[in-house]
mmCIF file of C-alpha atoms in Angstrom:
data_model
loop_
_atom_site.group_PDB
_atom_site.id
_atom_site.type_symbol
_atom_site.label_atom_id
_atom_site.label_comp_id
_atom_site.label_asym_id
_atom_site.label_seq_id
_atom_site.Cartn_x
_atom_site.Cartn_y
_atom_site.Cartn_z
ATOM 1 C CA MET A 17 9.084 -79.982 54.968
ATOM 2 C CA SER A 18 11.556 -82.117 52.986
ATOM 3 C CA VAL A 19 9.137 -82.467 50.054
ATOM 4 C CA LEU A 20 8.486 -78.727 49.907
ATOM 5 C CA TYR A 21 12.197 -78.009 50.123
ATOM 6 C CA GLY A 22 12.900 -80.479 47.321
ATOM 7 C CA ILE A 23 10.340 -78.780 45.067
ATOM 8 C CA ALA A 24 11.683 -75.324 45.899
ATOM 9 C CA ALA A 25 15.272 -76.417 45.299
ATOM 10 C CA ALA A 26 14.398 -77.975 41.941
ATOM 11 C CA LEU A 27 12.561 -74.838 40.808
ATOM 12 C CA ALA A 28 15.446 -72.635 41.923
ATOM 13 C CA ALA A 29 17.936 -74.788 40.011
ATOM 14 C CA LEU A 30 15.706 -74.743 36.926
ATOM 15 C CA PHE A 31 15.399 -70.966 36.719
ATOM 16 C CA LEU A 32 18.978 -70.284 37.789
ATOM 17 C CA SER A 33 20.383 -72.654 35.179
ATOM 18 C CA ALA A 34 18.190 -71.184 32.433
ATOM 19 C CA ALA A 35 19.266 -67.639 33.316
ATOM 20 C CA LEU A 36 22.952 -68.535 33.552
ATOM 21 C CA ALA A 37 22.840 -70.499 30.277
ATOM 22 C CA ALA A 38 21.334 -67.511 28.470
ATOM 23 C CA LEU A 39 23.936 -65.138 29.919
ATOM 24 C CA ALA A 40 26.767 -67.557 29.188
ATOM 25 C CA ALA A 41 25.711 -68.025 25.573
ATOM 26 C CA THR A 42 25.512 -64.266 25.034
ATOM 27 C CA ALA A 43 28.898 -63.668 26.657
ATOM 28 C CA ALA A 44 30.528 -66.484 24.696
ATOM 29 C CA ARG A 45 29.225 -65.218 21.356
ATOM 30 C CA ARG A 46 30.502 -61.705 22.060
ATOM 31 C CA PHE A 47 33.799 -62.141 23.865
ATOM 32 C CA VAL A 48 35.154 -65.670 23.362
ATOM 33 C CA ALA A 49 36.402 -67.082 20.062
ATOM 34 C CA PRO A 50 38.198 -70.427 20.455
ATOM 35 C CA ARG A 51 40.574 -71.431 17.678
ATOM 36 C CA GLY A 52 40.666 -74.872 16.137
ATOM 37 C CA ARG A 53 43.408 -76.657 14.249
ATOM 38 C CA GLY A 54 42.364 -75.060 10.984
ATOM 39 C CA GLY A 55 42.454 -71.507 12.281
ATOM 40 C CA PRO A 56 39.679 -69.314 13.649
ATOM 41 C CA ARG A 57 36.198 -70.795 13.750
ATOM 42 C CA PRO A 58 32.789 -69.423 14.750
ATOM 43 C CA VAL A 59 32.140 -69.276 18.471
ATOM 44 C CA ALA A 60 30.625 -72.364 20.114
ATOM 45 C CA PRO A 61 29.265 -71.132 23.467
ATOM 46 C CA TRP A 62 29.975 -74.236 25.500
ATOM 47 C CA PHE A 63 29.642 -72.219 28.712
ATOM 48 C CA GLY A 64 26.160 -73.723 29.107
ATOM 49 C CA GLY A 65 27.757 -76.631 30.966
ATOM 50 C CA LEU A 66 29.385 -74.203 33.373
ATOM 51 C CA ALA A 67 25.938 -72.719 34.018
ATOM 52 C CA VAL A 68 24.566 -76.189 34.847
ATOM 53 C CA ALA A 69 27.442 -76.893 37.232
ATOM 54 C CA LEU A 70 27.120 -73.521 38.956
ATOM 55 C CA ALA A 71 23.357 -73.872 39.385
ATOM 56 C CA THR A 72 23.659 -77.403 40.784
ATOM 57 C CA CYS A 73 26.446 -76.512 43.210
ATOM 58 C CA ALA A 74 24.836 -73.252 44.343
ATOM 59 C CA VAL A 75 21.422 -74.742 45.051
ATOM 60 C CA GLY A 76 22.877 -77.933 46.504
ATOM 61 C CA ALA A 77 25.082 -76.010 48.926
ATOM 62 C CA ALA A 78 22.403 -73.464 49.835
ATOM 63 C CA GLY A 79 20.468 -75.869 52.060
ATOM 64 C CA PRO A 80 23.326 -76.763 54.425
ATOM 65 C CA ALA A 81 24.622 -73.167 54.387
ATOM 66 C CA LEU A 82 21.234 -71.796 55.458
ATOM 67 C CA GLY A 83 20.631 -74.604 57.935
ATOM 68 C CA VAL A 84 17.487 -75.752 56.127
ATOM 69 C CA ARG A 85 18.440 -79.241 54.973
ATOM 70 C CA PRO A 86 21.792 -81.068 55.279
ATOM 71 C CA LEU A 87 23.004 -83.001 52.264
ATOM 72 C CA GLY A 88 23.881 -86.107 54.222
ATOM 73 C CA GLU A 89 27.072 -88.052 54.813
ATOM 74 C CA GLY A 90 29.407 -87.964 51.839
ATOM 75 C CA THR A 91 27.089 -85.923 49.608
ATOM 76 C CA GLY A 92 28.837 -82.647 50.323
ATOM 77 C CA ALA A 93 32.202 -84.163 49.429
ATOM 78 C CA LEU A 94 30.666 -85.566 46.254
ATOM 79 C CA LEU A 95 29.394 -82.119 45.276
ATOM 80 C CA ALA A 96 32.829 -80.573 45.929
ATOM 81 C CA ALA A 97 34.515 -83.266 43.835
ATOM 82 C CA GLY A 98 31.988 -82.636 41.059
ATOM 83 C CA ALA A 99 32.862 -78.936 41.124
ATOM 84 C CA ALA A 100 36.551 -79.845 40.740
ATOM 85 C CA VAL A 101 35.710 -82.076 37.759
ATOM 86 C CA ALA A 102 33.701 -79.225 36.208
ATOM 87 C CA ALA A 103 36.749 -76.954 36.587
ATOM 88 C CA LEU A 104 38.862 -79.617 34.891
ATOM 89 C CA GLY A 105 36.345 -79.749 32.042
ATOM 90 C CA LEU A 106 36.447 -75.968 31.719
ATOM 91 C CA ALA A 107 40.215 -76.177 31.365
ATOM 92 C CA ALA A 108 39.701 -78.798 28.646
ATOM 93 C CA ASP A 109 37.312 -76.437 26.840
ATOM 94 C CA LEU A 110 39.812 -73.601 27.005
ATOM 95 C CA TRP A 111 43.060 -75.419 26.277
ATOM 96 C CA ARG A 112 41.963 -78.750 24.698
ATOM 97 C CA LEU A 113 43.454 -81.122 27.265
ATOM 98 C CA ARG A 114 44.081 -84.678 26.192
ATOM 99 C CA SER A 115 41.684 -87.430 27.214
ATOM 100 C CA ARG A 116 44.290 -89.158 29.359
ATOM 101 C CA PHE A 117 44.555 -86.083 31.593
ATOM 102 C CA LEU A 118 40.772 -85.858 31.877
ATOM 103 C CA PHE A 119 40.581 -89.539 32.797
ATOM 104 C CA ALA A 120 43.318 -89.206 35.420
ATOM 105 C CA GLY A 121 41.762 -86.093 36.980
ATOM 106 C CA THR A 122 38.265 -87.581 37.058
ATOM 107 C CA ALA A 123 39.555 -90.853 38.525
ATOM 108 C CA SER A 124 41.416 -88.928 41.242
ATOM 109 C CA ALA A 125 38.237 -87.066 42.185
ATOM 110 C CA ALA A 126 36.272 -90.315 42.237
ATOM 111 C CA ALA A 127 38.878 -91.984 44.447
ATOM 112 C CA CYS A 128 38.429 -89.213 47.035
ATOM 113 C CA VAL A 129 34.667 -89.770 47.422
ATOM 114 C CA MET A 130 34.337 -93.520 46.928
ATOM 115 C CA PRO A 131 32.580 -95.327 49.843
ATOM 116 C CA TYR A 132 35.184 -98.052 50.335
ATOM 117 C CA GLU A 133 33.433 -99.320 53.457
ATOM 118 C CA ARG A 134 30.535 -100.434 51.244
ATOM 119 C CA THR A 135 32.378 -101.446 48.092
ATOM 120 C CA GLY A 136 35.615 -102.843 49.504
ATOM 121 C CA VAL A 137 39.065 -102.050 48.188
ATOM 122 C CA VAL A 138 38.857 -104.064 44.961
ATOM 123 C CA GLY A 139 35.281 -102.989 44.301
ATOM 124 C CA GLY A 140 36.232 -99.390 45.054
ATOM 125 C CA VAL A 141 39.052 -99.432 42.511
ATOM 126 C CA LEU A 142 36.733 -100.882 39.874
ATOM 127 C CA ALA A 143 34.111 -98.275 40.787
ATOM 128 C CA VAL A 144 36.676 -95.489 40.361
ATOM 129 C CA LEU A 145 37.451 -96.735 36.858
ATOM 130 C CA PHE A 146 33.732 -96.962 36.126
ATOM 131 C CA VAL A 147 33.089 -93.386 37.260
ATOM 132 C CA ALA A 148 35.964 -91.986 35.201
ATOM 133 C CA GLY A 149 34.913 -93.964 32.120
ATOM 134 C CA ALA A 150 31.257 -92.928 32.496
ATOM 135 C CA ALA A 151 32.241 -89.259 32.772
ATOM 136 C CA LEU A 152 34.224 -89.453 29.530
ATOM 137 C CA ALA A 153 31.377 -91.393 27.893
ATOM 138 C CA PHE A 154 28.947 -88.579 28.720
ATOM 139 C CA ARG A 155 31.466 -86.141 27.286
ATOM 140 C CA SER A 156 31.418 -88.060 23.997
ATOM 141 C CA LEU A 157 27.659 -87.446 23.719
ATOM 142 C CA ASP A 158 28.158 -83.659 23.601
ATOM 143 C CA HIS A 159 29.122 -82.234 20.211
ATOM 144 C CA ALA A 160 29.591 -78.595 19.237
ATOM 145 C CA ASP A 161 29.415 -79.378 15.507
ATOM 146 C CA VAL A 162 26.062 -81.226 15.780
ATOM 147 C CA PRO A 163 24.178 -79.402 18.569
ATOM 148 C CA THR A 164 21.268 -81.637 19.538
ATOM 149 C CA GLY A 165 20.984 -81.413 23.314
ATOM 150 C CA ALA A 166 21.307 -85.197 23.470
ATOM 151 C CA SER A 167 23.763 -85.148 26.361
ATOM 152 C CA GLY A 168 21.420 -82.932 28.376
ATOM 153 C CA ALA A 169 18.369 -85.093 27.651
ATOM 154 C CA VAL A 170 20.214 -88.301 28.526
ATOM 155 C CA GLY A 171 21.539 -86.625 31.670
ATOM 156 C CA VAL A 172 18.051 -85.597 32.822
ATOM 157 C CA VAL A 173 16.648 -89.104 32.380
ATOM 158 C CA THR A 174 19.666 -90.735 34.040
ATOM 159 C CA ALA A 175 19.546 -88.293 36.967
ATOM 160 C CA PHE A 176 15.936 -89.218 37.699
ATOM 161 C CA GLY A 177 16.781 -92.912 37.447
ATOM 162 C CA VAL A 178 19.799 -92.737 39.758
ATOM 163 C CA GLY A 179 17.776 -90.558 42.129
ATOM 164 C CA ALA A 180 15.077 -93.235 42.267
ATOM 165 C CA CYS A 181 17.702 -95.856 43.114
ATOM 166 C CA ALA A 182 19.124 -93.600 45.836
ATOM 167 C CA ALA A 183 15.658 -92.976 47.279
ATOM 168 C CA ALA A 184 15.050 -96.741 47.376
ATOM 169 C CA GLU A 185 18.189 -97.070 49.528
ATOM 170 C CA ALA A 186 17.032 -94.217 51.840
ATOM 171 C CA LEU A 187 19.814 -91.916 50.610
ATOM 172 C CA ASP A 188 17.612 -88.821 50.758
ATOM 173 C CA GLY A 189 20.391 -86.258 50.471
ATOM 174 C CA LEU A 190 21.773 -87.922 47.372
ATOM 175 C CA ALA A 191 18.319 -88.164 45.812
ATOM 176 C CA LEU A 192 17.749 -84.456 46.504
ATOM 177 C CA LEU A 193 21.050 -83.500 44.877
ATOM 178 C CA LEU A 194 20.208 -85.548 41.784
ATOM 179 C CA SER A 195 16.781 -83.941 41.464
ATOM 180 C CA VAL A 196 18.437 -80.521 41.653
ATOM 181 C CA HIS A 197 20.875 -81.537 38.925
ATOM 182 C CA ALA A 198 18.045 -82.853 36.738
ATOM 183 C CA ALA A 199 16.263 -79.513 37.125
ATOM 184 C CA ALA A 200 19.446 -77.621 36.211
ATOM 185 C CA LEU A 201 19.825 -79.712 33.050
ATOM 186 C CA THR A 202 16.186 -79.048 32.199
ATOM 187 C CA GLY A 203 16.786 -75.314 32.467
ATOM 188 C CA PHE A 204 19.741 -75.659 30.109
ATOM 189 C CA LEU A 205 17.607 -77.615 27.620
ATOM 190 C CA THR A 206 14.882 -74.946 27.633
ATOM 191 C CA GLN A 207 17.418 -72.319 26.580
ATOM 192 C CA GLN A 208 18.812 -74.569 23.867
ATOM 193 C CA HIS A 209 15.327 -75.292 22.538
ATOM 194 C CA ARG A 210 14.586 -71.578 22.520
ATOM 195 C CA HIS A 211 17.712 -70.983 20.434
ATOM 196 C CA PHE A 212 16.628 -73.680 17.969
ATOM 197 C CA LEU A 213 13.235 -71.981 17.556
ATOM 198 C CA VAL A 214 14.840 -68.571 17.007
ATOM 199 C CA ARG A 215 17.260 -69.982 14.439
ATOM 200 C CA ARG A 216 14.473 -71.779 12.586
ATOM 201 C CA HIS A 217 12.388 -68.580 12.501
ATOM 202 C CA ARG A 218 15.308 -66.594 11.044
ATOM 203 C CA HIS A 219 16.051 -69.343 8.524
ATOM 204 C CA THR A 220 12.407 -69.437 7.376
ATOM 205 C CA ALA A 221 12.165 -65.652 7.171
ATOM 206 C CA ALA A 222 15.348 -65.486 5.077
ATOM 207 C CA HIS A 223 13.958 -67.977 2.557
ATOM 208 C CA LEU A 224 10.532 -66.329 2.354
ATOM 209 C CA ALA A 225 11.808 -62.752 2.121
ATOM 210 C CA PRO A 226 11.530 -61.228 -1.398
ATOM 211 C CA SER A 227 14.816 -60.538 -3.076
ATOM 212 C CA GLY A 228 13.729 -57.211 -4.568
ATOM 213 C CA PRO A 229 10.859 -54.717 -4.915
ATOM 214 C CA SER A 230 9.668 -56.084 -8.279
ATOM 215 C CA HIS A 231 9.938 -59.145 -10.491
ATOM 216 C CA SER A 232 12.290 -57.365 -12.878
ATOM 217 C CA THR A 233 14.903 -56.746 -10.198
ATOM 218 C CA GLN A 234 14.667 -60.104 -8.454
ATOM 219 C CA VAL A 235 17.722 -62.323 -8.426
ATOM 220 C CA ARG A 236 17.040 -65.670 -9.981
ATOM 221 C CA GLN A 237 17.314 -68.644 -7.684
ATOM 222 C CA PRO A 238 19.432 -71.600 -8.832
ATOM 223 C CA LEU A 239 17.501 -74.467 -10.381
ATOM 224 C CA ILE A 240 19.465 -77.006 -8.373
ATOM 225 C CA ALA A 241 20.157 -76.755 -4.663
ATOM 226 C CA PRO A 242 23.833 -76.082 -3.954
ATOM 227 C CA HIS A 243 25.902 -79.061 -2.968
ATOM 228 C CA ARG A 244 26.222 -79.418 0.789
ATOM 229 C CA PRO A 245 29.723 -80.369 1.938
ATOM 230 C CA PRO A 246 30.212 -83.415 4.148
ATOM 231 C CA LEU A 247 29.518 -82.986 7.830
ATOM 232 C CA ALA A 248 33.181 -83.195 8.789
ATOM 233 C CA ALA A 249 34.091 -80.416 6.338
ATOM 234 C CA ARG A 250 31.492 -77.905 7.534
ATOM 235 C CA PRO A 251 32.422 -75.082 9.855
ATOM 236 C CA ARG A 252 31.160 -75.384 13.370
ATOM 237 C CA GLN A 253 28.204 -73.188 14.170
ATOM 238 C CA SER A 254 26.972 -71.654 17.361
ATOM 239 C CA ALA A 255 24.336 -73.668 19.187
ATOM 240 C CA GLY A 256 23.260 -71.002 21.637
ATOM 241 C CA ALA A 257 24.433 -73.123 24.563
ATOM 242 C CA ALA A 258 26.287 -76.412 24.766
ATOM 243 C CA LEU A 259 27.399 -78.481 27.737
ATOM 244 C CA GLY A 260 30.972 -78.790 26.538
ATOM 245 C CA ALA A 261 33.530 -80.774 28.491
ATOM 246 C CA SER A 262 32.740 -78.843 31.684
ATOM 247 C CA GLY A 263 29.057 -79.722 31.856
ATOM 248 C CA ALA A 264 29.377 -83.188 30.329
ATOM 249 C CA LEU A 265 32.157 -84.311 32.692
ATOM 250 C CA PHE A 266 30.324 -82.818 35.663
ATOM 251 C CA THR A 267 27.107 -84.599 34.699
ATOM 252 C CA GLY A 268 28.739 -87.941 34.020
ATOM 253 C CA PHE A 269 30.831 -87.808 37.190
ATOM 254 C CA LEU A 270 27.936 -86.785 39.431
ATOM 255 C CA LEU A 271 25.591 -89.439 38.068
ATOM 256 C CA ALA A 272 28.105 -92.298 38.059
ATOM 257 C CA ALA A 273 29.554 -91.431 41.486
ATOM 258 C CA SER A 274 26.012 -91.241 42.900
ATOM 259 C CA ALA A 275 25.008 -94.560 41.367
ATOM 260 C CA VAL A 276 27.877 -96.459 43.021
ATOM 261 C CA PRO A 277 26.737 -96.041 46.669
ATOM 262 C CA ALA A 278 23.119 -96.562 45.629
ATOM 263 C CA CYS A 279 23.969 -99.924 44.036
ATOM 264 C CA ALA A 280 26.753 -101.004 46.396
ATOM 265 C CA GLY A 281 24.458 -103.038 48.652
ATOM 266 C CA ARG A 282 23.044 -105.213 45.859
ATOM 267 C CA GLY A 283 25.990 -107.534 45.394
ATOM 268 C CA PRO A 284 28.720 -107.402 42.738
ATOM 269 C CA GLY A 285 26.755 -109.005 39.897
ATOM 270 C CA ALA A 286 23.420 -107.295 40.458
ATOM 271 C CA GLY A 287 25.039 -103.916 41.174
ATOM 272 C CA ALA A 288 27.190 -104.071 38.041
ATOM 273 C CA GLY A 289 24.139 -104.936 35.953
ATOM 274 C CA VAL A 290 22.198 -101.961 37.295
ATOM 275 C CA LEU A 291 25.151 -99.635 36.734
ATOM 276 C CA PHE A 292 25.401 -100.815 33.139
ATOM 277 C CA ALA A 293 21.685 -100.295 32.513
ATOM 278 C CA LEU A 294 21.819 -96.773 33.940
ATOM 279 C CA THR A 295 24.672 -95.795 31.605
ATOM 280 C CA ALA A 296 23.918 -98.079 28.644
ATOM 281 C CA LEU A 297 23.476 -95.326 26.057
ATOM 282 C CA PRO A 298 26.810 -93.535 26.701
ATOM 283 C CA VAL A 299 28.513 -96.944 26.749
ATOM 284 C CA ALA A 300 26.914 -97.799 23.393
ATOM 285 C CA ASP A 301 28.181 -94.520 21.952
ATOM 286 C CA VAL A 302 31.745 -95.300 23.070
ATOM 287 C CA VAL A 303 31.565 -98.846 21.670
ATOM 288 C CA LEU A 304 30.162 -97.564 18.380
ATOM 289 C CA VAL A 305 32.944 -95.009 17.993
ATOM 290 C CA ALA A 306 35.687 -97.474 18.951
ATOM 291 C CA VAL A 307 34.515 -100.173 16.528
ATOM 292 C CA SER A 308 33.946 -97.678 13.716
ATOM 293 C CA ARG A 309 37.396 -96.116 14.011
ATOM 294 C CA ARG A 310 39.017 -99.518 14.343
ATOM 295 C CA ARG A 311 37.386 -100.712 11.135
ATOM 296 C CA ALA A 312 38.287 -97.496 9.299
ATOM 297 C CA GLY A 313 41.892 -97.524 10.511
ATOM 298 C CA ARG A 314 41.528 -94.177 12.241
ATOM 299 C CA PRO A 315 43.205 -93.229 15.552
ATOM 300 C CA LEU A 316 40.961 -94.041 18.493
ATOM 301 C CA LEU A 317 41.404 -90.722 20.318
ATOM 302 C CA ARG A 318 41.047 -88.476 17.252
ATOM 303 C CA GLY A 319 37.683 -86.753 17.064
ATOM 304 C CA GLY A 320 35.344 -87.383 14.182
ATOM 305 C CA PRO A 321 31.695 -87.256 13.083
ATOM 306 C CA ASP A 322 31.037 -90.885 14.037
ATOM 307 C CA HIS A 323 29.011 -90.681 17.258
ATOM 308 C CA LEU A 324 25.361 -91.580 17.741
ATOM 309 C CA ALA A 325 24.099 -88.052 17.096
ATOM 310 C CA HIS A 326 26.237 -87.684 13.955
ATOM 311 C CA ARG A 327 24.929 -90.907 12.425
ATOM 312 C CA LEU A 328 21.303 -90.146 13.203
ATOM 313 C CA ARG A 329 21.720 -86.723 11.624
ATOM 314 C CA ARG A 330 23.168 -88.366 8.515
ATOM 315 C CA LEU A 331 19.995 -90.427 8.264
ATOM 316 C CA GLY A 332 18.064 -87.175 7.810
ATOM 317 C CA LEU A 333 16.753 -86.628 11.362
ATOM 318 C CA THR A 334 16.549 -83.100 12.697
ATOM 319 C CA ALA A 335 18.411 -82.016 15.816
ATOM 320 C CA GLN A 336 15.202 -82.061 17.865
ATOM 321 C CA ALA A 337 14.327 -85.539 16.617
ATOM 322 C CA VAL A 338 17.777 -86.818 17.598
ATOM 323 C CA THR A 339 17.347 -85.366 21.089
ATOM 324 C CA VAL A 340 13.933 -86.978 21.531
ATOM 325 C CA LEU A 341 15.069 -90.335 20.149
ATOM 326 C CA LEU A 342 18.168 -90.573 22.326
ATOM 327 C CA GLY A 343 16.217 -89.382 25.357
ATOM 328 C CA ALA A 344 13.593 -92.083 24.771
ATOM 329 C CA ALA A 345 16.298 -94.737 24.401
ATOM 330 C CA ALA A 346 17.928 -93.575 27.631
ATOM 331 C CA PHE A 347 14.544 -93.686 29.370
ATOM 332 C CA ALA A 348 14.063 -97.323 28.343
ATOM 333 C CA THR A 349 17.477 -98.438 29.592
ATOM 334 C CA VAL A 350 17.316 -96.398 32.805
ATOM 335 C CA ALA A 351 13.810 -97.653 33.559
ATOM 336 C CA ALA A 352 15.047 -101.225 33.202
ATOM 337 C CA GLY A 353 17.898 -100.517 35.616
ATOM 338 C CA VAL A 354 15.568 -98.946 38.183
ATOM 339 C CA MET A 355 13.152 -101.881 37.973
ATOM 340 C CA VAL A 356 15.976 -104.367 38.486
ATOM 341 C CA HIS A 357 17.291 -102.332 41.422
ATOM 342 C CA THR A 358 13.903 -102.166 43.145
ATOM 343 C CA GLY A 359 13.145 -105.840 42.527
ATOM 344 C CA ARG A 360 10.290 -105.288 40.061
ATOM 345 C CA ALA A 361 12.210 -107.072 37.291
ATOM 346 C CA GLY A 362 14.782 -109.835 37.199
ATOM 347 C CA GLN A 363 18.362 -109.753 36.043
ATOM 348 C CA GLY A 364 17.205 -110.805 32.582
ATOM 349 C CA ALA A 365 16.112 -107.200 31.949
ATOM 350 C CA VAL A 366 19.788 -106.178 31.925
ATOM 351 C CA LEU A 367 20.440 -108.774 29.213
ATOM 352 C CA TRP A 368 17.628 -107.262 27.151
ATOM 353 C CA VAL A 369 19.242 -103.841 27.539
ATOM 354 C CA ALA A 370 22.615 -105.222 26.450
ATOM 355 C CA GLY A 371 21.036 -106.952 23.448
ATOM 356 C CA GLY A 372 19.175 -103.806 22.430
ATOM 357 C CA MET A 373 22.282 -101.659 22.623
ATOM 358 C CA ALA A 374 24.258 -104.244 20.633
ATOM 359 C CA ALA A 375 21.565 -104.193 17.939
ATOM 360 C CA VAL A 376 21.676 -100.386 17.814
ATOM 361 C CA VAL A 377 25.447 -100.433 17.433
ATOM 362 C CA CYS A 378 25.299 -103.014 14.636
ATOM 363 C CA LEU A 379 22.625 -101.074 12.752
ATOM 364 C CA LEU A 380 24.378 -97.719 13.022
ATOM 365 C CA LEU A 381 27.673 -99.243 11.913
ATOM 366 C CA ARG A 382 26.051 -99.550 8.490
ATOM 367 C CA VAL A 383 25.915 -95.738 8.281
ATOM 368 C CA ASN A 384 29.107 -94.377 6.735
ATOM 369 C CA PRO A 385 30.120 -91.437 8.947
ATOM 370 C CA TYR A 386 33.124 -90.377 6.873
ATOM 371 C CA GLY A 387 31.500 -90.030 3.442
ATOM 372 C CA PRO A 388 29.015 -87.572 1.908
ATOM 373 C CA ARG A 389 25.976 -86.916 4.007
ATOM 374 C CA LYS A 390 22.626 -88.349 2.963
ATOM 375 C CA VAL A 391 20.289 -85.684 1.588
ATOM 376 C CA SER A 392 17.097 -85.506 3.599
ATOM 377 C CA ASN A 393 13.563 -85.011 2.304
ATOM 378 C CA ARG A 394 13.638 -81.454 3.623
ATOM 379 C CA THR A 395 16.538 -80.640 1.286
ATOM 380 C CA HIS A 396 14.601 -82.066 -1.667
ATOM 381 C CA ARG A 397 11.566 -79.941 -0.761
ATOM 382 C CA MET A 398 13.744 -76.809 -0.545
ATOM 383 C CA ALA A 399 15.238 -77.581 -3.957
ATOM 384 C CA SER A 400 11.751 -78.022 -5.459
ATOM 385 C CA ALA A 401 10.637 -74.731 -3.927
ATOM 386 C CA GLN A 402 13.642 -72.985 -5.469
ATOM 387 C CA VAL A 403 12.783 -74.440 -8.890
ATOM 388 C CA ARG A 404 9.177 -73.245 -8.644
ATOM 389 C CA ALA A 405 10.285 -69.781 -7.509
ATOM 390 C CA SER A 406 12.711 -69.503 -10.444
ATOM 391 C CA LEU A 407 10.010 -70.532 -12.914
ATOM 392 C CA ARG A 408 7.614 -67.959 -11.505
ATOM 393 C CA VAL A 409 10.245 -65.255 -11.955
ATOM 394 C CA ARG A 410 10.871 -66.281 -15.571
ATOM 395 C CA ASN A 411 7.184 -66.417 -16.438
ATOM 396 C CA GLY A 412 6.396 -63.267 -14.426
#
């Protein structure tokens, strides 16, 4: 019965999240137009994160409400605290709250659901700081100006990993909630991938469409591709659906707060190592940004195109490739954490994860995030196609 209910709950969260993400993106493009520091900007429908939070909370609370399956001790309070964090993130999306307020609000929610009887007072305080920091680290993975779906992909992989750790500790209600959240994130990613396909089809059709009924009336294409402005100077574009602060904070809070009770019985050293492995990629992103801004003399809390996704895009990778690459990296680190937690690998696996993340940070620090963007091979191919088209028109 529990297995069938878990499958049904995951499917319900998947379809509900996909439907809500599509509706939220449409509503945001039509009715909401946030304003940035430089004046009006195109709509970024970050209500996709609100759809993920609503789907997770609705499906997670449906079982106890209908008397089918209780969530378990403390899981209901965790879900309610996650909903409060999602509301805080929505307020940050609407009014651009400072990071210190987000940290304080997330830490307060974590303090209300922390299992102090398993962690102790000192361990509980450290766990509260970890949960708040992990939530903000997941928020740093979500970017409206470079929509890649990386935060959603990393969240799906991490949810499955934390759910496996919870199942190993016989925390069935927590494992069920995490599987529902992973399904909700998957539904969000399907809608974002659909938007990418639609945008690529329109972009291809616009380039292949004839510019006139005959060769004599065609507009000549430029021989050289127009210069593309740096990434930081480009206007933000709609991504169909983005997690935003609401979905990213909700995801980071739910995953980190669920990982603490799952790892609390493993001892301070072993538990901290597993927690680090489960959240290694968001931690690496925060370290990369902090070191980069420190070296450049930029304020630490000022936003900029210097995160993992930004740097990989500057290397010429497409948005889909960035999502797959970061998801694969998260899978490697999370798998190491799960193996250490279940006893299938020693503590040395955590050191390998730390060394790998340090190597990634050192390599990506060589990419200049504040200068002109590197031109990819796709741009060169488009420029060559424009040259050939212009020559055909002249010789026509």
